[in-house]
Coordinates of C-alpha atoms and ligand atoms in Angstrom, one line a residue:
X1 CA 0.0 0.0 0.0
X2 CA 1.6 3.6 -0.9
X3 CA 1.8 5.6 1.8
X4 CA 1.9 9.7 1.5
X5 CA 2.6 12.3 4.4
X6 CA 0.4 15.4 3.9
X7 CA 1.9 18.6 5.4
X8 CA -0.6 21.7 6.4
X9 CA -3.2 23.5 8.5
X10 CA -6.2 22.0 10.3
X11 CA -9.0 24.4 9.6
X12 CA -11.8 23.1 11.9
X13 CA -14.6 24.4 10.1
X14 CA -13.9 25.2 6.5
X15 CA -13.3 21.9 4.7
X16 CA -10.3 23.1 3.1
X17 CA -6.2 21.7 3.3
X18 CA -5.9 18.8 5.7
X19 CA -9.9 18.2 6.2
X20 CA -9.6 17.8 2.0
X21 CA -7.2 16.3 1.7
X22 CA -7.2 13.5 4.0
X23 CA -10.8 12.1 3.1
X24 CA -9.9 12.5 -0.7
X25 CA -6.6 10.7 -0.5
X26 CA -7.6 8.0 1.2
X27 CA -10.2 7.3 -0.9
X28 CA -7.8 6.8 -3.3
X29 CA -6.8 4.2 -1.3
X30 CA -3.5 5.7 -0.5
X31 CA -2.4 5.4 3.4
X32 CA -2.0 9.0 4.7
X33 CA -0.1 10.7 7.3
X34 CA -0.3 14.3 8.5
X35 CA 1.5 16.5 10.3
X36 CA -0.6 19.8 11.3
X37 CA 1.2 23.1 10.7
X38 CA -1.7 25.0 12.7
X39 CA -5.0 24.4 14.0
X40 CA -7.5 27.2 12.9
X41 CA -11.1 27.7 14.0
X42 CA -11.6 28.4 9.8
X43 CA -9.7 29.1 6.9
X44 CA -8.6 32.8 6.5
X45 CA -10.6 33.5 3.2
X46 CA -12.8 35.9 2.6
X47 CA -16.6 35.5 4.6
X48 CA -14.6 34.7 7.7
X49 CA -13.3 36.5 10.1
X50 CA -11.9 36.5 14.2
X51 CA -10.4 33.0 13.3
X52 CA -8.3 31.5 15.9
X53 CA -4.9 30.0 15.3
X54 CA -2.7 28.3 16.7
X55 CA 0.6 27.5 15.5
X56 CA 2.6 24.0 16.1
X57 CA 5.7 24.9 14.6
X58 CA 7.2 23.4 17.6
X59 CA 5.6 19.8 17.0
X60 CA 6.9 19.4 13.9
X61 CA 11.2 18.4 14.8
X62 CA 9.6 15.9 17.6
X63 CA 7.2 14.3 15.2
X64 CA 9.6 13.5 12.7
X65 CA 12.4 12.4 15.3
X66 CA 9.7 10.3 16.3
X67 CA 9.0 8.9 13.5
X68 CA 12.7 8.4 12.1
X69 CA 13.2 6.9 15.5
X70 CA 10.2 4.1 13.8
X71 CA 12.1 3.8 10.9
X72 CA 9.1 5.0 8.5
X73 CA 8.9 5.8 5.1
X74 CA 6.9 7.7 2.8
X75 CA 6.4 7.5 -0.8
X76 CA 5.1 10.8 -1.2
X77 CA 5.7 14.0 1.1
X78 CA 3.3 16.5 -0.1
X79 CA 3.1 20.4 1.7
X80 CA 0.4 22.5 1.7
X81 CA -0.7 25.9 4.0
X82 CA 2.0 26.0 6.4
X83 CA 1.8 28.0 9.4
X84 CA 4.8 30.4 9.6
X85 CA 7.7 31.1 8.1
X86 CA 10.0 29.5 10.5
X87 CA 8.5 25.8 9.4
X88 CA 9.4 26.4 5.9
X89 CA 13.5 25.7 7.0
X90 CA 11.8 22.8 9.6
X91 CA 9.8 21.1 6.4
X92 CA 12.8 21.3 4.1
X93 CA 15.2 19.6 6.7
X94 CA 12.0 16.9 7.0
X95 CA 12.0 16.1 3.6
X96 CA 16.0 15.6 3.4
X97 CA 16.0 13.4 6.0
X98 CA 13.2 11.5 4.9
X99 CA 13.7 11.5 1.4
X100 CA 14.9 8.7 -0.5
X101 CA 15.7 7.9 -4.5
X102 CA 11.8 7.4 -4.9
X103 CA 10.4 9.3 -2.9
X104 CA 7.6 12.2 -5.0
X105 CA 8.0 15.7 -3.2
X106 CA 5.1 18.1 -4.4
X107 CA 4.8 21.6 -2.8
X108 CA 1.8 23.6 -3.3
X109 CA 2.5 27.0 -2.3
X110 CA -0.2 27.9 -0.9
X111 CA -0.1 32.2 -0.5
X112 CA -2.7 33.8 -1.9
X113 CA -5.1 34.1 -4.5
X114 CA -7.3 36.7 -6.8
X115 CA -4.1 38.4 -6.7
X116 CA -3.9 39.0 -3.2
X117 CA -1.5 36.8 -0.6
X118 CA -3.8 35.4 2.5
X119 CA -3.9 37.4 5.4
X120 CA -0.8 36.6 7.5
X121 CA 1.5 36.3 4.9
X122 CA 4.8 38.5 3.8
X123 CA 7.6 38.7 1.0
X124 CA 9.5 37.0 3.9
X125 CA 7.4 34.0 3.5
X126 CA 6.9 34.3 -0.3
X127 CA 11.6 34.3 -0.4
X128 CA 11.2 30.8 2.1
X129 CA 8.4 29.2 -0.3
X130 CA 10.6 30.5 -3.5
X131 CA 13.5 27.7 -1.4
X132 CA 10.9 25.3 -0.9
X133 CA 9.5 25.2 -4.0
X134 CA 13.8 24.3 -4.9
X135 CA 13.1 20.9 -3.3
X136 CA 10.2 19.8 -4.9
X137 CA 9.8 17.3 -7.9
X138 CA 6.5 19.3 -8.2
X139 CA 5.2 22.3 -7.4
X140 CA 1.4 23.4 -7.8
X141 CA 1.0 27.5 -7.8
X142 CA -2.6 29.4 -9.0
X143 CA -1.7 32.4 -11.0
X144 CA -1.2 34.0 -7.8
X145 CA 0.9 32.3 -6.1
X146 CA 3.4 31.9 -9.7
X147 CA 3.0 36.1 -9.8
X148 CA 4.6 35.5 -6.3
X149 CA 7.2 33.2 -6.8
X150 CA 8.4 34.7 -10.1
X151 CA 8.5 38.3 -8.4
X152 CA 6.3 39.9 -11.4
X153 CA 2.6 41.4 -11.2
X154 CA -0.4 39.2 -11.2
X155 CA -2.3 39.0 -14.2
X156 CA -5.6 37.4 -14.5
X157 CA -5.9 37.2 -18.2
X158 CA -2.7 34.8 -19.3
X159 CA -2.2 33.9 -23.2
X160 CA -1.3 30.6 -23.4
X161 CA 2.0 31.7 -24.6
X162 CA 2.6 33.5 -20.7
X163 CA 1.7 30.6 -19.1
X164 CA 4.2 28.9 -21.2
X165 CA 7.0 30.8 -20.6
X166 CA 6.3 31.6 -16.1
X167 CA 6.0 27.5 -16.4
X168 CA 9.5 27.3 -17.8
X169 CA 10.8 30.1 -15.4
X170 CA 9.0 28.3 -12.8
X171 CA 11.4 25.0 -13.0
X172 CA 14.2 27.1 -13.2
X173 CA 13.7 27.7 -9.2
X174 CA 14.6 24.2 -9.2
X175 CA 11.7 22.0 -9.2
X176 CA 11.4 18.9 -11.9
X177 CA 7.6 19.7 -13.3
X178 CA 5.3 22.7 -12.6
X179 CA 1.9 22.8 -12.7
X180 CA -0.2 26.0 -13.0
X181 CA -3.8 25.6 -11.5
X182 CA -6.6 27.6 -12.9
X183 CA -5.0 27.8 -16.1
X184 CA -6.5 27.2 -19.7
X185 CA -5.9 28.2 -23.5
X186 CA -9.2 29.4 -23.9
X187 CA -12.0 31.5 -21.3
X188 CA -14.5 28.8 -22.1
X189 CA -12.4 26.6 -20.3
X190 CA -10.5 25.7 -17.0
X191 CA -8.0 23.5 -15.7
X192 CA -4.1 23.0 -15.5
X193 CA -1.2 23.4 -17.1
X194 CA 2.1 21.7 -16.4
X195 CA 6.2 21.7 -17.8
X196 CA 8.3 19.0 -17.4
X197 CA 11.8 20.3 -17.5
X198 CA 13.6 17.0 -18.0
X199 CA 11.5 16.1 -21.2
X200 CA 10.5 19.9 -22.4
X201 CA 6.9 18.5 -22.6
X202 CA 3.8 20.7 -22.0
X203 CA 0.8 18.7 -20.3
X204 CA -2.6 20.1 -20.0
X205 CA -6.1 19.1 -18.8
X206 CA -9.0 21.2 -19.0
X207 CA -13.2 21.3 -18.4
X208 CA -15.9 23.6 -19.3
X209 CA -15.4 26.6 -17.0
X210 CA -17.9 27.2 -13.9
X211 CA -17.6 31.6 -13.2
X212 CA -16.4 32.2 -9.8
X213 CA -14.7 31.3 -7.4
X214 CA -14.9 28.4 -5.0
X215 CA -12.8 28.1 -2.1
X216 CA -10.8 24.8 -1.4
X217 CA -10.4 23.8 -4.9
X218 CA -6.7 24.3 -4.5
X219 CA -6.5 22.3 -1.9
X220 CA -8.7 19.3 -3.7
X221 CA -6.6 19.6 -6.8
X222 CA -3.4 19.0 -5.7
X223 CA -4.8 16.0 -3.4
X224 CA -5.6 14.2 -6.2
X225 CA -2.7 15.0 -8.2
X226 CA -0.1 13.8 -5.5
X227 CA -2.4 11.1 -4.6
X228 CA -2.6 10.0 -8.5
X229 CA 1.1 10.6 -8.9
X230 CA 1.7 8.0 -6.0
X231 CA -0.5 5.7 -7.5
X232 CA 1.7 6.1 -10.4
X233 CA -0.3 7.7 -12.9
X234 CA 1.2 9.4 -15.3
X235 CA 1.5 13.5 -15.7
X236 CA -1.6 13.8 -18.2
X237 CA -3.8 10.7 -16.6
X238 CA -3.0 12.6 -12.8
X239 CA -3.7 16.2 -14.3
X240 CA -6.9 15.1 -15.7
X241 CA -8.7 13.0 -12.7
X242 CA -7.7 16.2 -10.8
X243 CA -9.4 18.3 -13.0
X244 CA -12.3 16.4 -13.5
X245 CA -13.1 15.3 -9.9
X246 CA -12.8 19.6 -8.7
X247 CA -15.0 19.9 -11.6
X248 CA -17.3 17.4 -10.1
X249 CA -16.7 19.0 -6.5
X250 CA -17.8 22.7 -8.0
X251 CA -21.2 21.0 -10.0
X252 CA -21.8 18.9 -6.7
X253 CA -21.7 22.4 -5.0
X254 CA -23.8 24.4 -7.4
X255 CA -27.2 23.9 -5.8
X256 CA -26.1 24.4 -2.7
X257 CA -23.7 27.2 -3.2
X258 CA -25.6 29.8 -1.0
X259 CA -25.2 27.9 2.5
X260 CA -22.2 26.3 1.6
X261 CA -20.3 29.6 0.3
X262 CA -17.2 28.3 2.2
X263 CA -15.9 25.4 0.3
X264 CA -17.1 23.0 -2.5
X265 CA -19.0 20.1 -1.6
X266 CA -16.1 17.2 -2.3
X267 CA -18.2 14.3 -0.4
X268 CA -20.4 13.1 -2.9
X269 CA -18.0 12.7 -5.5
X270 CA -15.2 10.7 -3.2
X271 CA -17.1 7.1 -4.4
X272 CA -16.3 8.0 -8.2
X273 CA -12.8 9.4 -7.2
X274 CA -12.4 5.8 -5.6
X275 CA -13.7 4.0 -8.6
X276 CA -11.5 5.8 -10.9
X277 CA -8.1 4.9 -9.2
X278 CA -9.0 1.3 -8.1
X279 CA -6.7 -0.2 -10.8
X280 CA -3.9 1.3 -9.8
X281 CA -4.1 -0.3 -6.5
X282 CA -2.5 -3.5 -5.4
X283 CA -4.9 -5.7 -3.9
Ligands
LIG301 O1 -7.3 26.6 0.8 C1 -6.1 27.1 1.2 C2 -6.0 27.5 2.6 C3 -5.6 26.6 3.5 N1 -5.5 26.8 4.8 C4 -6.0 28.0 5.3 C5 -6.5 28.9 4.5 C6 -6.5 28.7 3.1 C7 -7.0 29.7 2.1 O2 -7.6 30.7 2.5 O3 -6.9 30.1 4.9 C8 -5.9 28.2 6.8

């Protein structure tokens, strides 16, 4: 059984990073482990506000002496929303210890979005997540967050030829394959679109495009991605089941979007998500 350690926040109420990704994963039938980078009373988008956090950046070095103390292994160390900018050096030393020849690092940097970093963060944190981002064999940034770690202005209207060439600048901070969420040739579509450095090859996935925005879809799309990835799927089969099941997250949402402004409604689509991977499991 592949077995993945997911990195970032608890929100408690919010259904967004670890209360996403955990659920989705392992229906995926991928074994997951977590460490918590904070524990929120919600996520820090907008409609919420006087959140609490609290921040275990202090867990983190006993957890994984811990745990190298149990001799584990992962196949698949994947970071999310992390809770300060003191964890990013903690996370990085985490994964070179625990890293081996085939082991899949994939960083989303989760920052900010609509053009705007999430409130708490700094160009302090956006220079650590640039050094992250070094270690990863995949990273996973919304237009945003690439604005960010490429130091330019955020654009929300990107020619396929742009996302093109901040995908190739994006490798160059060091990581094997970018991806670029929220990115599509055309309006009338949505989806993904990734670089592999070590090949030159240009992957993309795409669905008819919902207007608006839904919070946690981040969150849900790199889930499936890493969890794909470490079932082995290849780039396009990966980028596509991500796209397609946050597709099916956002439709599942739709009639409900009024009460449930806060995140998309991922639970009803978890048995298809299952169905679709079951091959790629060994039984
Ligand atoms: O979905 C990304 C995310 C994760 N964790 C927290 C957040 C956000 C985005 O707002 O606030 C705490």
């Amino acid at each position: 059984m592949k077995r993945l350690l997911t990195i970032q926040d608890i929100s408690c109420f919010g259904k967004c990073s670890l209360t996403a990704a955990l659920p989705v994963i392992s229906a995926m039938g991928i074994e997951t482990a977590v460490i918590p980078t904070a524990v929120l009373s919600t996520h820090t988008g907008s409609g919420f506000s006087g959140f609490t956090f609290h921040d275990l950046t202090n867990d983190i070095e006993g957890i994984a002496a811990h745990w190298k103390r149990l001799g584990l292994h992962f196949d698949t160390i994947y970071t999310g929303y992390l809770g300060s900018y003191e964890q990013v050096s903690l996370i990085r030393k985490l994964i070179a210890d625990f890293r081996t020849e085939d082991t899949l690092v994939v960083v989303d940097p989760v920052m900010g979005d609509g053009g705007r970093l999430y409130s708490g963060f700094d160009n302090k944190f956006v220079t650590a997540m640039r050094s992250l981002c070094a270690d990863a064999d995949v990273i996973l940034p919304n237009a945003t967050e690439t604005a960010l770690l490429l130091g330019e202005n955020y654009s929300n209207s990107l020619t396929a030829d742009d996302i093109m060439s901040k995908l190739i600048r994006l490798t160059e901070l060091g990581c094997g394959t970018a991806i670029m969420t929220g990115a599509c040739e055309d309006k009338a579509h949505n989806g993904a679109m990734a670089y592999v450095r070590k090949t030159g090859e240009l992957v993309s996935a795409s669905c008819e495009n919902v207007s608006g925005s839904f919070h946690s879809t981040g969150d849900i799309f790199s889930s499936v991605l890493s969890g794909g990835m470490t079932l082995g799927m290849d780039i396009k089969t990966a980028l596509e089941l991500a796209v397609d099941f946050t597709h099916d997250c956002i439709s599942a949402t739709l009639p409900i979007r009024e009460q449930h402004w806060y995140a998309v409604r991922f639970e009803p689509c978890l048995g298809s998500l299952a169905e679709r991977c079951r091959k790629y499991i060994d039984v």
